[in-house]
Short mmCIF file of C-alpha atoms in Angstrom, two decimals:
data_model
loop_
_atom_site.label_atom_id
_atom_site.label_comp_id
_atom_site.label_asym_id
_atom_site.label_seq_id
_atom_site.Cartn_x
_atom_site.Cartn_y
_atom_site.Cartn_z
CA MET O 7 -9.05 -16.73 12.01
CA TYR O 8 -6.52 -17.55 14.70
CA VAL O 9 -5.22 -14.73 16.85
CA ASP O 10 -2.21 -15.92 18.75
CA LEU O 11 -1.73 -13.68 21.83
CA GLY O 12 1.40 -15.60 23.22
CA ASN O 13 4.14 -13.30 22.69
CA ILE O 14 3.05 -9.42 23.80
CA LEU O 15 2.82 -11.01 27.65
CA GLU O 16 6.04 -9.61 29.08
CA THR O 17 7.23 -7.69 26.11
CA THR O 18 8.46 -4.16 26.38
CA PRO O 19 5.77 -3.08 25.28
CA GLY O 20 3.44 -6.10 26.32
CA VAL O 21 0.64 -6.86 28.54
CA THR O 22 0.18 -8.89 31.52
CA PRO O 23 -1.98 -11.80 31.34
CA ASP O 24 -4.24 -10.07 34.40
CA ILE O 25 -3.92 -6.65 32.27
CA LEU O 26 -5.71 -8.91 29.68
CA ASP O 27 -8.59 -10.18 32.17
CA ARG O 28 -8.97 -6.03 33.21
CA LEU O 29 -9.87 -4.94 29.44
CA ASP O 30 -12.37 -8.33 28.19
CA SER O 31 -14.81 -6.55 30.58
CA ARG O 32 -14.53 -3.45 29.07
CA VAL O 33 -14.62 -5.53 25.42
CA ALA O 34 -17.68 -6.81 26.38
CA THR O 35 -19.40 -2.87 26.75
CA ALA O 36 -17.93 -2.33 23.38
CA HIS O 37 -19.23 -5.55 22.00
CA ASP O 38 -22.78 -4.44 23.44
CA ARG O 39 -22.25 -0.59 21.81
CA ILE O 40 -20.80 -2.93 18.44
CA GLN O 41 -24.11 -4.85 18.10
CA THR O 42 -26.69 -2.21 18.91
CA GLY O 43 -24.61 -0.44 15.17
CA MET O 44 -25.24 -2.74 13.82
CA GLU O 45 -28.83 -4.00 15.00
CA ASN O 46 -29.88 -0.82 14.01
CA GLU O 47 -27.57 -0.55 10.74
CA GLU O 48 -26.03 2.46 12.10
CA HIS O 49 -23.26 4.54 10.01
CA GLY O 50 -19.95 2.27 10.23
CA TYR O 51 -21.15 -0.77 11.86
CA ALA O 52 -23.20 -1.69 9.35
CA ALA O 53 -19.89 -3.16 7.27
CA LEU O 54 -20.51 -6.07 9.90
CA ASN O 55 -23.91 -6.68 8.72
CA LEU O 56 -22.90 -7.78 5.10
CA PRO O 57 -22.34 -11.16 5.16
CA GLU O 58 -26.57 -11.43 5.67
CA THR O 59 -27.34 -8.74 3.65
CA VAL O 60 -25.31 -8.55 0.16
CA ASP O 61 -26.80 -10.10 -2.30
CA THR O 62 -23.82 -12.45 -4.51
CA ASP O 63 -26.73 -13.26 -7.57
CA GLU O 64 -27.13 -8.96 -8.06
CA ILE O 65 -22.61 -9.04 -8.49
CA LYS O 66 -23.24 -12.09 -10.69
CA THR O 67 -26.79 -11.24 -12.85
CA ALA O 68 -24.33 -7.19 -13.31
CA VAL O 69 -21.35 -9.29 -14.80
CA ASP O 70 -23.06 -11.33 -17.00
CA ARG O 71 -23.05 -9.64 -20.57
CA PHE O 72 -19.15 -9.74 -19.46
CA ASP O 73 -18.03 -13.11 -20.52
CA ASP O 74 -13.82 -14.49 -19.96
CA PRO O 75 -13.32 -10.47 -20.54
CA GLU O 76 -8.90 -10.79 -21.27
CA SER O 77 -7.78 -7.66 -18.92
CA ILE O 78 -9.69 -5.63 -16.16
CA ILE O 79 -10.06 -2.58 -14.96
CA THR O 80 -10.13 -0.73 -11.76
CA VAL O 81 -11.70 2.46 -11.70
CA GLY O 82 -11.13 3.68 -8.10
CA ILE O 83 -9.43 4.95 -5.10
CA GLY O 84 -8.91 3.91 -1.40
CA GLY O 85 -11.52 1.44 -0.73
CA SER O 86 -12.83 1.49 -4.15
CA ALA O 87 -10.39 -0.10 -5.33
CA LEU O 88 -8.33 -2.16 -2.27
CA GLY O 89 -10.95 -5.04 -1.14
CA ALA O 90 -11.24 -5.15 -4.35
CA ALA O 91 -7.50 -5.77 -5.78
CA THR O 92 -6.23 -7.69 -1.93
CA ILE O 93 -9.33 -10.32 -3.66
CA ASP O 94 -7.83 -10.47 -6.71
CA ALA O 95 -4.66 -10.98 -5.15
CA ALA O 96 -5.26 -13.75 -3.07
CA LEU O 97 -6.74 -15.70 -5.74
CA SER O 98 -5.75 -15.42 -8.40
CA THR O 99 -3.90 -17.49 -11.24
CA PRO O 100 -2.33 -17.75 -14.23
CA ASP O 101 -5.46 -18.42 -16.62
CA HIS O 102 -7.74 -15.18 -14.87
CA ALA O 103 -8.31 -11.75 -16.12
CA ASP O 104 -4.95 -8.97 -16.15
CA THR O 105 -5.81 -6.57 -13.72
CA TYR O 106 -5.29 -3.08 -13.36
CA TYR O 107 -6.06 -0.21 -10.69
CA LEU O 108 -6.51 2.94 -11.51
CA ASP O 109 -6.26 4.43 -7.99
CA ASN O 110 -3.68 6.79 -8.55
CA VAL O 111 -3.29 9.82 -11.57
CA ASP O 112 0.10 9.17 -12.11
CA PRO O 113 -0.51 10.30 -15.86
CA GLU O 114 3.33 7.99 -17.18
CA ALA O 115 1.67 5.30 -15.05
CA ILE O 116 -2.02 5.21 -17.27
CA ASN O 117 -0.46 6.20 -20.29
CA ALA O 118 1.58 2.92 -20.20
CA LEU O 119 -1.40 0.85 -19.90
CA LEU O 120 -3.48 2.33 -21.95
CA GLU O 121 -1.20 2.46 -24.57
CA THR O 122 -0.28 -1.55 -24.13
CA ILE O 123 -3.52 -3.01 -22.77
CA ASP O 124 -6.44 -4.21 -25.19
CA LEU O 125 -9.21 -2.07 -24.68
CA GLU O 126 -11.46 -4.63 -26.58
CA ASP O 127 -10.87 -7.03 -24.83
CA THR O 128 -11.94 -4.88 -21.94
CA VAL O 129 -13.73 -4.77 -18.77
CA VAL O 130 -14.21 -1.02 -16.98
CA ASN O 131 -15.01 -1.66 -13.54
CA VAL O 132 -15.88 2.23 -12.30
CA VAL O 133 -16.09 2.38 -8.46
CA SER O 134 -17.69 5.46 -6.93
CA ARG O 135 -20.18 5.83 -3.92
CA SER O 136 -20.48 9.87 -4.28
CA GLY O 137 -19.87 9.23 -8.47
CA THR O 138 -17.99 12.84 -8.45
CA THR O 139 -14.69 11.66 -6.81
CA ALA O 140 -12.23 13.70 -8.52
CA GLU O 141 -9.21 11.61 -9.30
CA THR O 142 -12.20 8.60 -10.56
CA LEU O 143 -13.63 10.49 -12.63
CA ALA O 144 -10.50 12.03 -14.06
CA ASN O 145 -9.41 8.35 -15.31
CA PHE O 146 -12.83 7.44 -15.79
CA LEU O 147 -12.91 10.11 -18.49
CA VAL O 148 -9.28 9.37 -19.54
CA VAL O 149 -9.95 5.18 -20.40
CA GLN O 150 -13.23 6.55 -22.06
CA GLU O 151 -11.21 8.92 -24.52
CA ALA O 152 -8.92 6.18 -25.28
CA MET O 153 -11.39 3.12 -26.14
CA ALA O 154 -13.16 6.07 -28.02
CA ASP O 155 -9.48 6.40 -29.79
CA ALA O 156 -9.23 2.80 -30.24
CA ASP O 157 -12.69 2.79 -31.80
CA VAL O 158 -14.68 0.50 -28.91
CA GLU O 159 -17.85 1.41 -27.49
CA TRP O 160 -17.32 2.25 -24.20
CA SER O 161 -20.39 1.51 -22.93
CA ASP O 162 -20.31 -2.22 -24.23
CA ARG O 163 -17.09 -2.49 -21.57
CA THR O 164 -18.23 -1.04 -18.56
CA VAL O 165 -19.62 -1.74 -14.96
CA VAL O 166 -20.09 0.92 -12.51
CA THR O 167 -21.05 0.51 -8.73
CA THR O 168 -21.90 4.10 -7.11
CA GLY O 169 -24.51 5.81 -5.08
CA ASP O 170 -28.14 6.45 -6.10
CA GLU O 171 -27.40 10.04 -7.37
CA GLY O 172 -24.18 12.03 -8.83
CA ASN O 173 -22.77 11.68 -12.25
CA LEU O 174 -21.85 8.16 -12.10
CA ARG O 175 -26.02 6.88 -11.86
CA ASP O 176 -26.96 9.56 -14.57
CA LEU O 177 -24.27 8.77 -16.93
CA ALA O 178 -25.05 5.20 -16.37
CA ASP O 179 -28.81 5.78 -16.65
CA ALA O 180 -28.46 7.54 -19.46
CA HIS O 181 -26.16 4.63 -21.41
CA ASP O 182 -28.71 1.48 -19.29
CA LEU O 183 -25.71 0.12 -17.99
CA PRO O 184 -24.89 -2.45 -15.62
CA VAL O 185 -24.86 -0.91 -12.18
CA LEU O 186 -24.69 -2.75 -9.08
CA ARG O 187 -25.41 -0.24 -5.96
CA VAL O 188 -22.60 1.29 -3.27
CA PRO O 189 -24.27 -0.21 0.65
CA ASP O 190 -25.41 2.07 2.52
CA GLY O 191 -24.01 2.86 5.73
CA VAL O 192 -20.46 1.35 4.60
CA PRO O 193 -17.34 3.40 4.60
CA GLY O 194 -15.29 2.37 1.35
CA ARG O 195 -12.36 1.20 3.57
CA PHE O 196 -14.72 -1.82 5.00
CA SER O 197 -16.42 -2.19 1.74
CA ALA O 198 -14.39 -4.95 0.37
CA LEU O 199 -16.79 -7.29 1.62
CA SER O 200 -19.50 -5.52 -0.90
CA THR O 201 -20.83 -5.23 -4.11
CA VAL O 202 -17.91 -2.62 -3.64
CA GLY O 203 -14.96 -5.46 -3.83
CA LEU O 204 -16.67 -8.44 -4.91
CA ALA O 205 -17.67 -6.70 -8.54
CA VAL O 206 -13.72 -7.96 -9.92
CA ALA O 207 -14.17 -11.20 -7.98
CA ALA O 208 -17.33 -12.25 -9.83
CA LEU O 209 -16.40 -11.59 -13.12
CA GLN O 210 -13.41 -13.53 -12.67
CA GLY O 211 -15.59 -16.13 -11.08
CA TYR O 212 -14.51 -16.46 -8.21
CA ASP O 213 -16.54 -18.32 -5.72
CA LEU O 214 -18.07 -16.14 -4.14
CA ASP O 215 -21.32 -16.98 -1.50
CA ALA O 216 -17.49 -18.26 0.39
CA ILE O 217 -15.84 -15.93 0.51
CA VAL O 218 -19.64 -14.14 2.72
CA GLU O 219 -19.51 -18.15 4.07
CA GLY O 220 -15.53 -16.75 5.02
CA ALA O 221 -16.77 -13.74 6.29
CA ALA O 222 -20.12 -14.69 7.97
CA SER O 223 -18.32 -17.80 9.93
CA GLU O 224 -15.69 -14.68 11.94
CA ALA O 225 -18.99 -12.30 12.66
CA ASP O 226 -20.24 -15.98 14.44
CA LYS O 227 -17.44 -15.67 16.12
CA LEU O 228 -17.65 -11.91 18.01
CA SER O 229 -18.83 -11.90 21.65
CA GLY O 230 -18.42 -10.38 24.48
CA SER O 231 -15.13 -11.44 25.26
CA LEU O 232 -12.14 -11.33 24.17
CA TYR O 233 -10.94 -14.97 24.85
CA ASP O 234 -13.89 -16.42 21.70
CA SER O 235 -13.55 -13.99 19.55
CA PRO O 236 -10.38 -13.25 17.50
CA ALA O 237 -11.28 -10.56 15.19
CA TYR O 238 -11.90 -8.30 19.05
CA ALA O 239 -8.61 -10.07 20.05
CA TYR O 240 -6.77 -8.98 18.16
CA GLY O 241 -7.75 -5.93 17.40
CA ALA O 242 -8.13 -4.66 21.92
CA ALA O 243 -4.36 -6.54 21.85
CA THR O 244 -3.02 -3.88 19.84
CA TYR O 245 -5.13 -1.02 21.53
CA ALA O 246 -3.48 -2.28 24.77
CA LEU O 247 -0.15 -2.64 23.04
CA ALA O 248 -0.51 1.07 21.82
CA GLU O 249 -1.44 2.69 24.88
CA ARG O 250 1.64 1.21 26.56
CA GLY O 251 3.72 2.52 23.57
CA ALA O 252 3.61 0.56 20.50
CA LEU O 253 2.49 3.30 17.97
CA THR O 254 3.55 1.02 14.67
CA ASN O 255 2.01 -2.22 13.24
CA ALA O 256 3.75 -3.80 10.86
CA LEU O 257 1.71 -6.23 9.15
CA MET O 258 4.22 -9.32 8.17
CA PRO O 259 2.18 -11.40 5.94
CA TYR O 260 4.47 -14.44 4.90
CA SER O 261 2.15 -15.19 1.32
CA GLU O 262 2.70 -13.20 -1.73
CA ASP O 263 -0.82 -13.62 -1.73
CA LEU O 264 -1.80 -11.27 0.71
CA GLU O 265 1.10 -8.80 0.16
CA TYR O 266 -1.70 -7.01 -1.00
CA PHE O 267 -3.21 -7.62 2.23
CA ALA O 268 -1.81 -5.42 3.45
CA GLU O 269 -1.94 -2.36 1.88
CA TRP O 270 -5.77 -2.99 2.87
CA PHE O 271 -4.60 -2.70 6.25
CA ALA O 272 -2.96 -0.34 5.97
CA GLN O 273 -5.96 2.02 4.60
CA LEU O 274 -8.52 0.47 7.39
CA TRP O 275 -5.87 0.79 10.18
CA ALA O 276 -4.27 4.44 9.66
CA GLU O 277 -8.51 5.91 8.31
CA SER O 278 -9.97 4.49 10.25
CA LEU O 279 -8.33 4.76 14.07
CA GLY O 280 -5.99 8.29 13.09
CA LYS O 281 -8.16 11.23 15.38
CA ASP O 282 -7.14 13.33 17.86
CA GLY O 283 -3.70 11.80 17.96
CA VAL O 284 -4.16 9.15 18.30
CA GLY O 285 -3.95 5.40 16.73
CA GLN O 286 -1.55 3.38 15.45
CA THR O 287 0.54 3.53 12.03
CA PRO O 288 0.49 0.47 9.34
CA ALA O 289 3.76 -0.90 7.56
CA ARG O 290 4.19 -3.15 5.14
CA ALA O 291 6.63 -6.06 5.27
CA LEU O 292 6.12 -9.16 3.89
CA GLY O 293 8.00 -12.88 5.22
CA ALA O 294 10.32 -14.05 4.93
CA THR O 295 11.58 -11.23 1.48
CA ASP O 296 12.16 -7.82 4.37
CA GLN O 297 13.47 -10.26 7.60
CA HIS O 298 16.68 -9.77 4.92
CA SER O 299 15.49 -5.47 5.44
CA GLN O 300 12.75 -4.43 8.36
CA LEU O 301 13.53 -7.02 10.82
CA GLN O 302 16.63 -5.62 11.81
CA LEU O 303 14.40 -2.44 12.26
CA TYR O 304 11.91 -5.02 14.59
CA ARG O 305 14.39 -5.99 16.81
CA ALA O 306 17.19 -4.09 17.64
CA GLY O 307 15.22 -0.03 17.05
CA PRO O 308 12.75 1.52 18.92
CA ARG O 309 10.38 -0.74 21.45
CA ASP O 310 7.47 1.53 19.59
CA LYS O 311 6.32 -1.33 17.39
CA VAL O 312 3.79 -4.38 17.75
CA VAL O 313 4.14 -7.05 14.71
CA THR O 314 2.34 -9.11 12.94
CA LEU O 315 2.92 -11.88 11.31
CA VAL O 316 0.04 -13.78 9.07
CA ARG O 317 -0.23 -16.90 7.12
CA PRO O 318 -1.75 -20.05 5.51
CA ARG O 319 -1.65 -23.40 7.17
CA ASN O 320 -2.00 -25.09 4.06
CA ARG O 321 -0.12 -24.27 1.08
CA ARG O 322 0.88 -25.66 -1.93
CA ASP O 323 4.58 -26.87 -1.52
CA ARG O 324 7.39 -27.62 -3.93
CA GLN O 325 10.23 -29.50 -2.93
CA ILE O 326 14.21 -28.30 -2.67
CA PRO O 327 15.97 -30.85 -4.34
CA GLU O 328 19.58 -32.41 -3.55
CA THR O 329 22.73 -30.58 -4.01
CA ASP O 330 26.05 -30.85 -3.05
CA LEU O 331 26.94 -28.08 -2.20
CA ASP O 332 28.95 -27.24 1.04
CA GLY O 333 26.83 -26.05 3.51
CA LEU O 334 23.49 -26.25 1.43
CA SER O 335 22.77 -29.70 1.60
CA TYR O 336 21.13 -29.51 4.38
CA LEU O 337 18.49 -28.33 1.83
CA GLY O 338 17.47 -31.32 0.39
CA GLY O 339 14.77 -33.40 0.95
CA SER O 340 12.76 -30.58 2.48
CA SER O 341 10.74 -28.54 0.43
CA LEU O 342 10.01 -24.41 -0.25
CA GLY O 343 7.27 -24.61 1.95
CA GLU O 344 8.69 -26.30 4.56
CA LEU O 345 11.89 -23.66 4.28
CA LEU O 346 8.75 -20.51 4.55
CA ALA O 347 7.13 -22.03 7.91
CA ALA O 348 10.99 -22.61 9.32
CA GLU O 349 11.22 -18.73 8.80
CA PHE O 350 8.02 -17.74 10.06
CA GLU O 351 9.19 -18.92 13.22
CA ALA O 352 12.29 -17.87 13.10
CA THR O 353 11.56 -14.66 13.23
CA GLU O 354 8.55 -15.54 15.62
CA ALA O 355 11.16 -16.33 18.17
CA SER O 356 13.87 -13.87 17.32
CA LEU O 357 10.62 -11.10 18.05
CA ALA O 358 9.69 -12.58 21.60
CA ALA O 359 13.99 -13.55 22.36
CA ALA O 360 14.47 -9.38 22.24
CA GLY O 361 11.13 -8.76 23.82
CA ARG O 362 9.75 -7.52 20.59
CA PRO O 363 5.82 -7.80 20.82
CA ASN O 364 4.80 -9.61 18.39
CA ILE O 365 1.28 -11.22 17.43
CA ARG O 366 -0.08 -14.42 14.68
CA ILE O 367 -2.86 -14.81 13.14
CA GLU O 368 -3.26 -17.72 10.40
CA ILE O 369 -6.31 -19.19 7.95
CA ASP O 370 -6.14 -22.39 6.51
CA ARG O 371 -5.46 -21.37 3.41
CA VAL O 372 -5.77 -18.51 1.31
CA ASP O 373 -8.84 -18.88 -0.75
CA GLU O 374 -12.12 -18.15 -0.85
CA ARG O 375 -13.49 -18.42 2.26
CA GLY O 376 -10.02 -17.59 3.54
CA ILE O 377 -9.72 -14.08 3.24
CA GLY O 378 -13.45 -13.30 3.44
CA GLU O 379 -13.08 -14.74 7.09
CA LEU O 380 -9.56 -12.13 7.03
CA LEU O 381 -10.99 -9.21 5.45
CA TYR O 382 -14.15 -9.29 7.81
CA GLY O 383 -11.44 -10.60 11.04
CA MET O 384 -9.30 -7.77 10.81
CA GLU O 385 -12.66 -4.98 10.02
CA ALA O 386 -13.99 -6.25 13.67
CA ALA O 387 -10.67 -5.71 15.12
CA CYS O 388 -10.07 -2.44 14.06
CA ILE O 389 -13.87 -1.74 14.70
CA MET O 390 -13.47 -3.08 18.57
CA TYR O 391 -10.25 -0.95 18.42
CA GLY O 392 -11.40 2.08 17.34
CA GLU O 393 -14.76 1.60 19.94
CA LEU O 394 -11.75 0.81 23.18
CA ALA O 395 -10.11 4.23 21.80
CA ASN O 396 -13.18 6.10 22.35
CA VAL O 397 -12.25 7.23 18.48
CA SER O 398 -14.54 8.57 15.80
CA THR O 399 -12.92 4.81 13.61
CA PHE O 400 -15.62 5.98 11.06
CA THR O 401 -14.54 9.21 9.38
CA GLN O 402 -12.00 11.43 8.18
CA PRO O 403 -12.22 14.09 8.64
CA ALA O 404 -8.30 14.89 7.26
CA VAL O 405 -8.80 13.65 4.05
CA GLU O 406 -11.42 14.81 2.81
CA TRP O 407 -10.03 18.89 3.72
CA GLY O 408 -7.39 17.39 1.55
CA LYS O 409 -9.69 16.49 -1.44
CA ARG O 410 -11.60 20.38 -0.71
CA ALA O 411 -7.52 21.94 -1.45
CA ALA O 412 -7.39 19.89 -4.37
CA ARG O 413 -10.85 20.46 -5.66
CA GLY O 414 -10.00 25.15 -4.80
CA LEU O 415 -6.66 24.25 -7.26
CA LEU O 416 -8.21 23.23 -10.08
CA GLY O 417 -11.18 25.78 -10.16
CA GLY O 418 -13.57 23.22 -8.81
CA GLY O 419 -15.35 26.27 -6.19
CA GLU O 420 -14.32 27.86 -3.54
CA PHE O 421 -12.63 26.57 -0.66
CA GLU O 422 -11.01 27.89 2.44
CA GLU O 423 -8.62 24.96 2.17
CA ALA O 424 -7.12 25.79 -0.85
CA ALA O 425 -6.17 29.30 0.16
CA ALA O 426 -3.46 27.45 2.76
CA VAL O 427 -1.57 26.12 0.02
CA ALA O 428 -0.41 29.92 -0.43
CA ASP O 429 0.66 30.03 2.70
CA LYS O 430 3.31 27.62 2.26
CA ARG O 431 6.64 28.35 4.10
CA GLU O 432 10.05 27.42 1.98
CA LEU O 433 13.25 27.12 2.72
CA LEU O 434 14.65 26.09 -0.86
CA ILE O 435 18.19 23.72 -1.11
CA GLU O 436 19.70 24.14 -5.01
#
């Protein structure tokens, strides 16, 4: 992974080389804390050990019984689905299985899927650390029923990823289902490089070892200086910009294969860093599409944003045919890849010319190694940001509040948070 900070120098908001130099001493201190957390396998920090601790053979063995399914349904929510979806979206080709992610409880969408998919040739990948996540278990029960109605033996088509205890673990034991264990100390949004994120990749036949090797290559770059670590450079720079008013981080990949990566990044950044009145709001865009929509705001709106531009350095290309159409002849003889590269560089220059901070992130190509580098690098960047901002990176109290409220409303126990729903104020306009 390569990170270019040139376009945050002397922008507004922005930093100077002297500011980065002074920040570098804090990065060294934060790195020491991160290293201690990794060595002691502390909660959250243990995620950065995954390139060494994940057992790819275990994952491959767990899915061996499923031979080239036509479809894969992952039932999970948040980090239990986004990592797998990001890897699969980056690597998928037409000859791979169709993948679906039941990460919401919208009955219209779920009914539409279950009415059209061939459940007999589908593998269900259900993921919940606790085995009690309401949305996940509800969707899984619905899928089970749909399989039974279609005369499909659900237990022959299901793999479970969960903790050592809980409803899913009991169910897996009772029906002799293949089970992958969620690793200790790894929050869901940091679990893409674990059993949680790699089961779908294994079902699709992707090279798990190359994904892990890509992650390991970024782990090897972690050091006490932001100038030696792309991940730390990004985490430190975005922290410094947020401190100076860049409270929105618009992530804009110039690759449709990485569009889901922006979804994954949004959870990682928001849930990890939005604490105690601080944090940076992630926004999602796609280059070049959103040059024709969101870029207007980023270049000419409030000076409260940093734009992160992401692209692979190498990709397949396609020539643009010659044309005699007036004003378009300049396109003939060039390629779509050259056009997209020009769009990327024009956006970058446009923002810089307006004094708007932007950061370039590149990988060599969107492949197994590249996606491993990107996922690990951004996780380490997020942890560095959290250390510098002095937030509790690995907790999510606001999320847990909402879970308790919803469970109370459904009769799942007495929770004071549920009572707050009745206190809602109304100003209804009809």
